[in-house]
Amino acid sequence: MKNIMAFASFFLKEIVRGGRTYYAWLVCLGLLIAIGVAGYLEQSVHGHIVSNMRDPVPWGLFIGTYAFLVGVAAAAMALAVPGYVYNWKPIKDIVVLGEIIAISAVIMAILFIMADLGRPERFWHLLPFLGKPNIPYSMIAMNVMVLNGYLVLNVVLVFYFLYCSYADRPYNRAFFMALMLFSIPAAISIHTTTAFIFNVLPARPYWNSAILVPRFIATALCAGPALMILAFQVLRKAANINIRDEALVKIAEITAIVLFVNLLLFFAEVVTEFRSATAHTVHMQFYFTGIGDDVGLAGWAWFGATCNVLAFLLLLIPRTRKYPVTMNLGCVLVFIGVFIEKGIGLVLPGFTPGSLGEIYEYFPSRVEAMIAIGIAGVGVLVFTLLSKAAIRLTFSEPLEEDGHLQVEGSPKGAYRPDPVRP
Amino acid sequence: MQPRRPELKYAAPREQRSAWPLLVIVLLAVSLLGADSWWRPSNSDEGYPSRPLQSESEPVLSPPPPIDEEYFPCSDCHEDELADPERRELDEHDYIKLAHGDLWCLDCHQSDQRDLLHLSDASPVRMEESWRLCTRCHAKRIPDWRAGVHGKRTGYWRGPKQYRTCVVCHDPHSPLFKPLEPMPPPIPAGDLRASSREEEEVPHAEQ
Amino acid sequence: MPNSERKARSTSRRQFLKAAGAGVGTLAGVPGAAQAFDLAEFFQAHFRELSREELEGVIQRLERKYSEKFGKAVTVDAVGPNDGVLFGYGLDLSRCIGCRRCVYACVEENNQSREPQIHWIRVLEFDRQDVIRGIDFEDGNPFYDHEEVPAEGKVYLPVACQQCENPECVKACPTTATWMEPDGIVVIDYNWCIGCRYCMAACPYGARHFNWTEPEIPADELNPNTHYLGNLPREHGVVEKCSFCIQRTRHGRYPACVEACPVGARKFGNLLDPDSEIRYLMDHKRTFVLKAELDAKPKFFYFYG
């Protein structure tokens, strides 16, 4: 028990300790969060009418981003598989950081749902025992259960790992490996239930297809690792730690393969829809070409698809995958492409045209954007704080007096990442 | 306390077997059991107040609308003399626009006792029972009208209810329904706002 | 799970909620009738789990609240379903002229928000040519504004909640805030709904409407005879929809739209009574339902009389 208290105080001390850059970063995040709080207050006072969601399109930015973020969270397991199932050391070192991304993403996802609810103070109606959750029929209820379970799982994994690091204790292999391996089907299940939220509704033919489930998993396993590659490079620079390039390139390779699957499924959807040309095709038409005078979302659709294709090429070709500039460009493109595909390209065409044929063109309002910015700030803050402590515990050597970390084997204060060889 | 590298030692299997996994599983199971909506929603057996419905009731036929006192009873002006059977435009009753198929006045109104109508076999029909005349030609309407499917019903679906005689809705001289002015259309979703009592104008999307 | 166990657990849950409410109330030191945050309202259990006394307490609280808010005596009914009753609705498409009197009768009867506007019934106008091969909803126009109806060459299709026998919205709701009553009406517990709008995504008929902000009803237009599951005045952040005028129909009366229709196009009755109007039209007319392929089994039957 005393050890746990010491660990907690070490953790808290580590979070608040830092240089000027660190504090500047925290202040920036604080500003973003303040914007979000202001937006949320405005929404609390006036109600959701300050958003642009209306009866024909009852879901918008919040739910689209929620679906996207659950995917990002699920992708933490993209590291767990090569790291622990295949026991590959370069990735094993960074699995904990992947789980921290997962935790941040799940927290953001939960915040987006809370921001979207008309009566967020009644969230306890969803809890088992206290409330009356409609399981197993309601996919939102199932998703909430599974998502919270996944959050608990990742929190337990991360903090158990960090505590064992801190206390210089060997971790219980059976317990740890059981949870780590369990996190793989858990990650699949959170995103499968998210896909089920959409595809079990016969009222929305654009979504009502089994292919939505593998599409969700595929897009998740593209966007998540891409984010990780970018985030780890930032961490590597900011905290001077050794994350091996071969690890990053391997993650990029996985991303390329999954992106191929994603493009294939996307191609299958498009061909099926336009060749069958039933009344339901109008939704995809709205997305790609617009209907009648309405240009619809055509610009976004083509931009997103182009991003995905370009990203695929960049990450597939070994020369561009290994060269950092093009690798990073590929990651940014796939992140944007998947966000468009899942955020804009999933929710909006599903509702346009509506059940009784009405067309309502939705675009996020100022308040929705403010709240989204704030929640993004919270997510990045959670990631910053947790990874600060985690890096200190898992990557560092004894501190030098001047506060710089020293990595074993490299000259003092002169650590540089391995150059990438083409 | 020195922070550690990621390579940790594994514990010997026997010594540190933990009860945590079992505890987690038990907690999950308990929480799932607490969710008692595994079956389709059904009425709680606590029940809430129920009041018995009224007994079934014979529908009441509403009376025909009153005819303008200036013209009814017809016998005030018309004695029992027989009317001129020739089809023509009547000057006195020119306010009536007759547009009922190929009919003219005496096809329905009795030519001697003007307060009555008549069937095709000349048997008299009182004004209050004018439906007997209507259904001679429009017999197909009778079962639907008796059942309540043709025409409007008000009141109680179980209890006292009213249905209407033909002339309440259909003007016998010009039975085709006149068009009505529709009530206002709904406001499109893009133009929906909160009430003007709020100071700031809430933003809305382009429709 | 046996009923006794369920009752026992829901009893213990209610006791917990009561204790929690009392505990928090003491801590917060809420004086008198706090308008801003009502603890009894916050901790209110699901409608179907309320005991008789709790239900009476809830009704009294709501009557007091809305009577104060609107300045007239509001009654909240909670009458249950009658045995042997399953409601059905018929709509004669050969008669509807699109006058929208049903829409506004419904608005008045069921206390829908005037600003922002909520209509439970939506009348779609179709070109006669467009419905030859069946109804494609994209051809429907709810915003028609002619001087007179019916307009030349147009037909009219009013749509509201279809009160499905296999309701998608009930399956979708994550908190069981909406369910189908034994007499067939799909109802919403407005004090349990969390406003996630999943039911709106699930409904194939666009029948559910959300209170995007606090609804506004002029006090003189309020209908004070309300039912908890029907026309109880709603608040911001909850979903609402047609409830077959539950405050009228459970006492045997016709819904407001049936009585308002000037051409007698609307029919209502008990599907389990072979002598009812609704059964007559099902036997003698050819009825159809909207989006039958979705197998939602609506109890709202369209026909040509």
mmCIF file with all atom_site columns, C-alpha atoms in Angstrom, chain C residues 146-229:
data_model
loop_
_atom_site.group_PDB
_atom_site.id
_atom_site.type_symbol
_atom_site.label_atom_id
_atom_site.label_alt_id
_atom_site.label_comp_id
_atom_site.label_asym_id
_atom_site.label_entity_id
_atom_site.label_seq_id
_atom_site.pdbx_PDB_ins_code
_atom_site.Cartn_x
_atom_site.Cartn_y
_atom_site.Cartn_z
_atom_site.occupancy
_atom_site.B_iso_or_equiv
_atom_site.pdbx_formal_charge
_atom_site.auth_seq_id
_atom_site.auth_comp_id
_atom_site.auth_asym_id
_atom_site.auth_atom_id
_atom_site.pdbx_PDB_model_num
ATOM 1  C CA . HIS C 1 146 ? -51.594 26.413 -52.383 1.00 0.00 ? 146 HIS C CA 1
ATOM 2  C CA . GLU C 1 147 ? -54.592 28.645 -51.993 1.00 0.00 ? 147 GLU C CA 1
ATOM 3  C CA . GLU C 1 148 ? -56.887 25.689 -52.056 1.00 0.00 ? 148 GLU C CA 1
ATOM 4  C CA . VAL C 1 149 ? -56.499 21.981 -51.635 1.00 0.00 ? 149 VAL C CA 1
ATOM 5  C CA . PRO C 1 150 ? -56.717 19.464 -53.159 1.00 0.00 ? 150 PRO C CA 1
ATOM 6  C CA . ALA C 1 151 ? -54.542 20.938 -55.874 1.00 0.00 ? 151 ALA C CA 1
ATOM 7  C CA . GLU C 1 152 ? -54.954 19.773 -59.449 1.00 0.00 ? 152 GLU C CA 1
ATOM 8  C CA . GLY C 1 153 ? -53.273 16.454 -60.147 1.00 0.00 ? 153 GLY C CA 1
ATOM 9  C CA . LYS C 1 154 ? -52.009 15.939 -56.610 1.00 0.00 ? 154 LYS C CA 1
ATOM 10 C CA . VAL C 1 155 ? -52.586 13.266 -54.004 1.00 0.00 ? 155 VAL C CA 1
ATOM 11 C CA . TYR C 1 156 ? -51.898 13.544 -50.282 1.00 0.00 ? 156 TYR C CA 1
ATOM 12 C CA . LEU C 1 157 ? -50.300 11.163 -47.784 1.00 0.00 ? 157 LEU C CA 1
ATOM 13 C CA . PRO C 1 158 ? -50.257 12.091 -44.099 1.00 0.00 ? 158 PRO C CA 1
ATOM 14 C CA . VAL C 1 159 ? -47.553 10.323 -42.085 1.00 0.00 ? 159 VAL C CA 1
ATOM 15 C CA . ALA C 1 160 ? -47.093 10.124 -38.321 1.00 0.00 ? 160 ALA C CA 1
ATOM 16 C CA . CYS C 1 161 ? -45.935 7.410  -35.945 1.00 0.00 ? 161 CYS C CA 1
ATOM 17 C CA . GLN C 1 162 ? -47.055 4.094  -37.373 1.00 0.00 ? 162 GLN C CA 1
ATOM 18 C CA . GLN C 1 163 ? -47.178 2.427  -33.927 1.00 0.00 ? 163 GLN C CA 1
ATOM 19 C CA . CYS C 1 164 ? -45.364 -0.590 -35.253 1.00 0.00 ? 164 CYS C CA 1
ATOM 20 C CA . GLU C 1 165 ? -45.921 -4.002 -33.823 1.00 0.00 ? 165 GLU C CA 1
ATOM 21 C CA . ASN C 1 166 ? -42.209 -4.706 -34.326 1.00 0.00 ? 166 ASN C CA 1
ATOM 22 C CA . PRO C 1 167 ? -40.881 -1.250 -33.518 1.00 0.00 ? 167 PRO C CA 1
ATOM 23 C CA . GLU C 1 168 ? -37.331 -0.379 -34.535 1.00 0.00 ? 168 GLU C CA 1
ATOM 24 C CA . CYS C 1 169 ? -37.195 2.520  -32.132 1.00 0.00 ? 169 CYS C CA 1
ATOM 25 C CA . VAL C 1 170 ? -37.922 0.291  -29.132 1.00 0.00 ? 170 VAL C CA 1
ATOM 26 C CA . LYS C 1 171 ? -35.090 -2.031 -30.078 1.00 0.00 ? 171 LYS C CA 1
ATOM 27 C CA . ALA C 1 172 ? -32.747 0.891  -30.544 1.00 0.00 ? 172 ALA C CA 1
ATOM 28 C CA . CYS C 1 173 ? -33.347 2.838  -27.349 1.00 0.00 ? 173 CYS C CA 1
ATOM 29 C CA . PRO C 1 174 ? -30.343 2.288  -25.063 1.00 0.00 ? 174 PRO C CA 1
ATOM 30 C CA . THR C 1 175 ? -32.167 3.088  -21.827 1.00 0.00 ? 175 THR C CA 1
ATOM 31 C CA . THR C 1 176 ? -35.530 1.438  -22.516 1.00 0.00 ? 176 THR C CA 1
ATOM 32 C CA . ALA C 1 177 ? -37.126 4.870  -22.382 1.00 0.00 ? 177 ALA C CA 1
ATOM 33 C CA . THR C 1 178 ? -39.501 3.872  -25.162 1.00 0.00 ? 178 THR C CA 1
ATOM 34 C CA . TRP C 1 179 ? -41.504 0.670  -25.277 1.00 0.00 ? 179 TRP C CA 1
ATOM 35 C CA . MET C 1 180 ? -44.713 -0.758 -26.620 1.00 0.00 ? 180 MET C CA 1
ATOM 36 C CA . GLU C 1 181 ? -47.611 -0.886 -24.228 1.00 0.00 ? 181 GLU C CA 1
ATOM 37 C CA . PRO C 1 182 ? -49.923 -3.933 -24.192 1.00 0.00 ? 182 PRO C CA 1
ATOM 38 C CA . ASP C 1 183 ? -52.598 -1.959 -26.024 1.00 0.00 ? 183 ASP C CA 1
ATOM 39 C CA . GLY C 1 184 ? -50.177 -1.395 -28.871 1.00 0.00 ? 184 GLY C CA 1
ATOM 40 C CA . ILE C 1 185 ? -49.163 2.203  -28.346 1.00 0.00 ? 185 ILE C CA 1
ATOM 41 C CA . VAL C 1 186 ? -45.417 2.866  -28.485 1.00 0.00 ? 186 VAL C CA 1
ATOM 42 C CA . VAL C 1 187 ? -44.828 5.306  -25.648 1.00 0.00 ? 187 VAL C CA 1
ATOM 43 C CA . ILE C 1 188 ? -41.941 7.378  -24.288 1.00 0.00 ? 188 ILE C CA 1
ATOM 44 C CA . ASP C 1 189 ? -41.107 8.102  -20.670 1.00 0.00 ? 189 ASP C CA 1
ATOM 45 C CA . TYR C 1 190 ? -40.022 11.733 -21.089 1.00 0.00 ? 190 TYR C CA 1
ATOM 46 C CA . ASN C 1 191 ? -38.351 11.771 -17.691 1.00 0.00 ? 191 ASN C CA 1
ATOM 47 C CA . TRP C 1 192 ? -36.174 8.781  -18.536 1.00 0.00 ? 192 TRP C CA 1
ATOM 48 C CA . CYS C 1 193 ? -35.106 9.662  -22.107 1.00 0.00 ? 193 CYS C CA 1
ATOM 49 C CA . ILE C 1 194 ? -31.462 10.750 -22.296 1.00 0.00 ? 194 ILE C CA 1
ATOM 50 C CA . GLY C 1 195 ? -31.846 12.417 -25.680 1.00 0.00 ? 195 GLY C CA 1
ATOM 51 C CA . CYS C 1 196 ? -29.357 10.325 -27.644 1.00 0.00 ? 196 CYS C CA 1
ATOM 52 C CA . ARG C 1 197 ? -31.644 10.362 -30.712 1.00 0.00 ? 197 ARG C CA 1
ATOM 53 C CA . TYR C 1 198 ? -30.844 6.797  -31.701 1.00 0.00 ? 198 TYR C CA 1
ATOM 54 C CA . CYS C 1 199 ? -34.578 6.122  -31.979 1.00 0.00 ? 199 CYS C CA 1
ATOM 55 C CA . MET C 1 200 ? -34.806 8.949  -34.507 1.00 0.00 ? 200 MET C CA 1
ATOM 56 C CA . ALA C 1 201 ? -32.118 7.293  -36.586 1.00 0.00 ? 201 ALA C CA 1
ATOM 57 C CA . ALA C 1 202 ? -33.902 3.958  -36.259 1.00 0.00 ? 202 ALA C CA 1
ATOM 58 C CA . CYS C 1 203 ? -37.399 5.118  -37.224 1.00 0.00 ? 203 CYS C CA 1
ATOM 59 C CA . PRO C 1 204 ? -38.146 4.420  -40.897 1.00 0.00 ? 204 PRO C CA 1
ATOM 60 C CA . TYR C 1 205 ? -41.006 6.919  -40.984 1.00 0.00 ? 205 TYR C CA 1
ATOM 61 C CA . GLY C 1 206 ? -39.426 10.091 -39.633 1.00 0.00 ? 206 GLY C CA 1
ATOM 62 C CA . ALA C 1 207 ? -42.040 10.015 -36.899 1.00 0.00 ? 207 ALA C CA 1
ATOM 63 C CA . ARG C 1 208 ? -39.931 11.027 -33.930 1.00 0.00 ? 208 ARG C CA 1
ATOM 64 C CA . HIS C 1 209 ? -39.053 14.599 -33.093 1.00 0.00 ? 209 HIS C CA 1
ATOM 65 C CA . PHE C 1 210 ? -36.494 16.109 -30.796 1.00 0.00 ? 210 PHE C CA 1
ATOM 66 C CA . ASN C 1 211 ? -36.796 19.115 -28.539 1.00 0.00 ? 211 ASN C CA 1
ATOM 67 C CA . TRP C 1 212 ? -33.699 20.960 -29.710 1.00 0.00 ? 212 TRP C CA 1
ATOM 68 C CA . THR C 1 213 ? -34.317 23.640 -27.119 1.00 0.00 ? 213 THR C CA 1
ATOM 69 C CA . GLU C 1 214 ? -36.865 24.377 -24.412 1.00 0.00 ? 214 GLU C CA 1
ATOM 70 C CA . PRO C 1 215 ? -40.283 24.017 -26.093 1.00 0.00 ? 215 PRO C CA 1
ATOM 71 C CA . GLU C 1 216 ? -42.591 26.984 -26.007 1.00 0.00 ? 216 GLU C CA 1
ATOM 72 C CA . ILE C 1 217 ? -46.347 26.705 -25.623 1.00 0.00 ? 217 ILE C CA 1
ATOM 73 C CA . PRO C 1 218 ? -48.492 29.750 -24.883 1.00 0.00 ? 218 PRO C CA 1
ATOM 74 C CA . ALA C 1 219 ? -50.283 29.109 -21.598 1.00 0.00 ? 219 ALA C CA 1
ATOM 75 C CA . ASP C 1 220 ? -53.697 29.831 -23.038 1.00 0.00 ? 220 ASP C CA 1
ATOM 76 C CA . GLU C 1 221 ? -53.180 27.191 -25.727 1.00 0.00 ? 221 GLU C CA 1
ATOM 77 C CA . LEU C 1 222 ? -52.031 24.474 -23.368 1.00 0.00 ? 222 LEU C CA 1
ATOM 78 C CA . ASN C 1 223 ? -54.213 21.396 -23.094 1.00 0.00 ? 223 ASN C CA 1
ATOM 79 C CA . PRO C 1 224 ? -54.285 20.811 -19.319 1.00 0.00 ? 224 PRO C CA 1
ATOM 80 C CA . ASN C 1 225 ? -55.620 17.250 -19.487 1.00 0.00 ? 225 ASN C CA 1
ATOM 81 C CA . THR C 1 226 ? -52.458 15.284 -19.925 1.00 0.00 ? 226 THR C CA 1
ATOM 82 C CA . HIS C 1 227 ? -51.226 11.723 -19.718 1.00 0.00 ? 227 HIS C CA 1
ATOM 83 C CA . TYR C 1 228 ? -47.739 10.952 -18.434 1.00 0.00 ? 228 TYR C CA 1
ATOM 84 C CA . LEU C 1 229 ? -46.946 8.883  -21.513 1.00 0.00 ? 229 LEU C CA 1
#
